[in-house]
Amino acid sequence: MMKNNLKTVPLKHVRLGNGLLGRKNELIRREVLPYQWKALNNDIPGADQSNAVENFRIAAGESQGEFAGLVFQDSDLYKWLEATAYSLATHPEKKLEDLSDNVIDLIEKAQQPDGYLNTYFTIAEPEKRWTNLAECHELYCAGHLIEAAVAYYQATGKRKLLDIAVRLADHIDGKFGPDPGKLRGYPGHQEIELALVKLFEVTGDDKYIRLARYFLEERGREPHYFDLEWEKRGRTGFWPSSGTEPDRGKEYFQAHKPVLEQETAVGHAVRALYMYSAMADMAAYVLAETGDRSWVAACRRLWENVTGKQLYITGGVGADAYSEAFTFDYDLPDDTAYTETCAAIALVFFAWRMLQLQPAAEYADVMEKALYNGILSGIAEDGKSFFYVNPLAVHPETCAKRYDHRHVKTVRQKWFGCACCPPNLARLFASIGGYIYLYNNERIYINLYTNNTARCRIKDREVTLTQKTNYPWEEKVRIEISSPEATRFTLALRLPGWCKRPAVSVNGEEIALAGIMENGYALIGREWKNGDTVELTLAMPVEKMAAHPGVKENAGKIALQRGPVVYCLEEVDNGANLHNLVISTETGFTTEFAEDFPGKVVVIKGEAFRTVETGWENELYRPLSRQREKVGIKAVPYYTWGNRSPGEMRVWIRALDRE
Amino acid sequence: MMKNNLKTVPLKHVRLGNGLLGRKNELIRREVLPYQWKALNNDIPGADQSNAVENFRIAAGESQGEFAGLVFQDSDLYKWLEATAYSLATHPEKKLEDLSDNVIDLIEKAQQPDGYLNTYFTIAEPEKRWTNLAECHELYCAGHLIEAAVAYYQATGKRKLLDIAVRLADHIDGKFGPDPGKLRGYPGHQEIELALVKLFEVTGDDKYIRLARYFLEERGREPHYFDLEWEKRGRTGFWPSSGTEPDRGKEYFQAHKPVLEQETAVGHAVRALYMYSAMADMAAYVLAETGDRSWVAACRRLWENVTGKQLYITGGVGADAYSEAFTFDYDLPDDTAYTETCAAIALVFFAWRMLQLQPAAEYADVMEKALYNGILSGIAEDGKSFFYVNPLAVHPETCAKRYDHRHVKTVRQKWFGCACCPPNLARLFASIGGYIYLYNNERIYINLYTNNTARCRIKDREVTLTQKTNYPWEEKVRIEISSPEATRFTLALRLPGWCKRPAVSVNGEEIALAGIMENGYALIGREWKNGDTVELTLAMPVEKMAAHPGVKENAGKIALQRGPVVYCLEEVDNGANLHNLVISTETGFTTEFAEDFPGKVVVIKGEAFRTVETGWENELYRPLSRQREKVGIKAVPYYTWGNRSPGEMRVWIRALDRE
């Protein structure tokens, strides 16, 4: 099998500059990776305990004790290792590499002679291996090990972790599949599917992609494997409250029907989007191999449902806290949203693969929307605290006192008992340079705009692109091409969907966009010479965004957006009771770089009306006699909320408009 | 001890006519009591099973089998019997009385020789009597038996059930109290306190009111009895998921602090309001006895919190489904509201006792608000299906698919596993005639307006009042006084708080209200002669009501109210996506009696704007360019919702207003 011919620029060939993405990348390297290493070693005072490293020591025979943490605790270490690998790829550092090598030695010791690797089952219940795929995440953890191994091999050239991963993958391949004597199982939490695709890509061994395809194709077949194993276990579950997991219904696991027949996004959002990502990988291979478009069609259907019907304006997904799940079309409540950081990250993985399958600006638009909003909100400006849940409206007393808001934390947490999100943030931003370009011999697609210099070979000639910009805060992006020899290729510039009046000039001369657009990319084909310069102007006025009329929660409300950045109001700037602010639909706004704010961000200022709150005494209801006063408001980028003082926040603001 | 000197008119002396309350009273007698008797005998096809009567047969030794239903299932039969007693008081009927006598015989047989009476413990766990007051509702069930017994005695003069109640109360009095050797317990679900007050009033035996006072005063003292019994049981709970009840915190039971120190309504709403009702009873006795106003003050404080900060416009209370509980000031979400029918009924009990403590129109206003809105909504027009939860906004797909809306049923149910609400509705409306008047030798207070004729003795003279009105649909109320001899007394007419321009005439002559108002009542003192007539005109324009600015959910919204009746929009009249309707704050409305509607009700018609829903395709967000079309809307009384076809409903509608 082979995938389509678009290549990514290896991480080591992309040097991020001092843009927002570059600074977040640097934050990961400087602050987050060391901090998370401490967290994984139970070394953050007052934070939830991880025990992830200690579990490996125990499984390796280097320490005594009992397994602690969640059954999928191993994955936190693997994700940290993957993030570390990306960091080493761009910024080699002996101390960090030595530390990683030591961790890899430890992992190797924890691996069993038959290739099996999972500290929970090795320490606590060795006899129960592979007996509870629905709940116990063995394949999920294996997937994260494989992803880490591929990244570490690509970053350092060292094979040890890759060999560990291969032994584990071979062990799994020996256990699962349609052949007689194998278990016809598939993971309760998808992840290994996309990891196996990566393992195939780096090893060239077909069996891994066959196994990934088996896991995808087996899913949702009847009789349901999760029911079979449940019966085989004597109807017992892993969690104290289970048998519950099977009771949530197969939709929770996206195992309710065969994956190619699935039409809407259902169930646990991270599970779903990891699966759709793997499906998009598979779609590319199947298409290249046989011309069969059924995988592409399934991915496109699910993409349209997710992004056209179930996506928050912040790029968050998962409207229900129970099951951390998708719900139904247009169900997008702001204050009870789950919008897990991991789910928005998983959406980027899906978008990125859809983009590789068929470059179209809409995929990069969604990627960018999630990155600058619902993902970045997951991490504090100092990199040392995190949101798991990223709601679009927060009222602290409600979160403290209402049971149906109990999942919403109003301040970022140092760590979590279930700490999937922080290391997921780390691995995404450590590798963010890899999402900017896609290329082949004819074209270079630029998907994201941010300060960086990237190097690639086209027609055996080295081409270097340098982006100079203060995007997403300023609208100019200058792209300098440097190439020792003039080279003919097409520069495909994504013109973001949010930009109504983009302008492009080449060497100072504006070019007409009509006629050169393809799927949202402006195609500029020419023989590029050293020193050629392209300048994009992506006009970014403050837009008052409205939601689709199907979205009950946002009827009559607007959200402020500028460029790809969604804004919010915070209590610290605008006082409490943000629900009493109402913005005229005809109000104009000014923007400025904030002085009193952590990070160099553009804030929005304008006027609004505020309902007068006095004069009510003990009345709760009375005939309408609205009194409002004019007030100034200040909106800040959504992702920055909660970095100053705790308080209310809201993205969607009531709109006052004329008849 | 003695209570204040205001008397109620015995039920048998109030004859309800063909008004809304009279028709609901008749519905209870004709349809609901027979229907509920069937339900209690598992005789409604397709409904949840009750088993309440069968449990008594088993406990009485007349049948074999196991207890079935909830641990407080007995209370359903007791509440039915209480409702039946009220029905017999106004409409004696031999067949129903014979049936009731048979039920009473059965209850007598189920009573144990020591006076104990509870079918669950008698059948299932006799050794565990009184070991789990927090969870097991023995005192709650006893309270409902006592209330039924008092009602049956008053209706029929028969003592058998009263004797059963006295034996049970004496048994309880022997078990609980501050004396050595007694348990210092109090109920997990308040109810017996107000029942014991009634038992005292009918028997004259002080010990019952002392016991009620003990239960109230012991509550919230440390060490907490629920903790002590929890330890004594070896930390085991009754419910499959418990020890959970103790984990909800003492607030759930209003046992977090002594009752006289409680300042805000917290915890389970029905528990709270039954307790406040008993406190108001006690306040009257304590005040009369000693002049001590501390009970009055505590009641007033809790009243102000409930009605000034935590009351829905429908008279519903209890904003959180979890724990069926009060939450915090101004937390009044419409679609996730719990607003249990029983809680609104309990609010009427509280209001009624506050009114007796100190006549003031605000108490009757709340009583009326609950009756005509959040209580009546609990029962279908045909009396054969019921709402337990009465939300102010319903979107059926959301209720079906969101876990945090799972408590909201979008159609009334035939019966419930936990069937507290239907028989509570029955006993309230069967006795509704008793809430209209309060009187003593100097005054007759008229609290509610509805067609009826009532007879009372003032200064040993018989006075009959006849109300002729089509209230709450029409604004005129004609009151005819008939008295064989001219009698001097003050007619105290409640002028509802919702009415801005009330007018009163006596024998055709309008009287000036300034100077004769006291706590919202117009006091008309004179020597009343046979044939005197008073006419009230309570102007009831359609009001656009606004909520206090603290209520997040209703910012920018209005609710339509006419007189005491709150209106709602239903999908059947206005199409789906009710959130896309917006009413101009300057729109006028017309009213008319509906032809196409079950029951003779006034509906409201007017104009609104509807967001155009087409033209979006797969977009979810785009810059605002609002398109609206003018549409006609029709609003129906909230309590009638869900009687035609299932669909969306909402009380609070977005308001479009000018700057």
Short mmCIF file of C-alpha atoms in Angstrom, two decimals, chain B residues 32 47 77 117 195 217 219 236 241 269 296 303 393 400 495 545 645-646 655:
data_model
loop_
_atom_site.label_atom_id
_atom_site.label_comp_id
_atom_site.label_asym_id
_atom_site.label_seq_id
_atom_site.Cartn_x
_atom_site.Cartn_y
_atom_site.Cartn_z
CA VAL B 32 -58.19 11.09 39.49
CA ALA B 47 -47.81 2.24 33.86
CA LEU B 77 -51.88 5.08 49.74
CA LEU B 117 -46.88 0.78 61.15
CA ALA B 195 -48.80 16.12 60.67
CA GLU B 217 -35.36 21.65 67.38
CA ARG B 219 -32.51 18.85 63.68
CA THR B 236 -23.98 0.85 55.48
CA SER B 241 -25.52 3.35 45.62
CA ALA B 269 -36.96 21.21 48.04
CA VAL B 296 -41.60 33.84 63.00
CA TRP B 303 -39.76 32.74 52.94
CA ALA B 393 -38.40 25.23 28.52
CA ALA B 400 -33.90 12.51 24.94
CA LEU B 495 -55.72 42.64 45.86
CA MET B 545 -42.55 40.14 32.63
CA SER B 645 -49.04 17.12 20.71
CA PRO B 646 -45.59 16.59 22.15
CA ALA B 655 -37.14 40.18 23.67
#
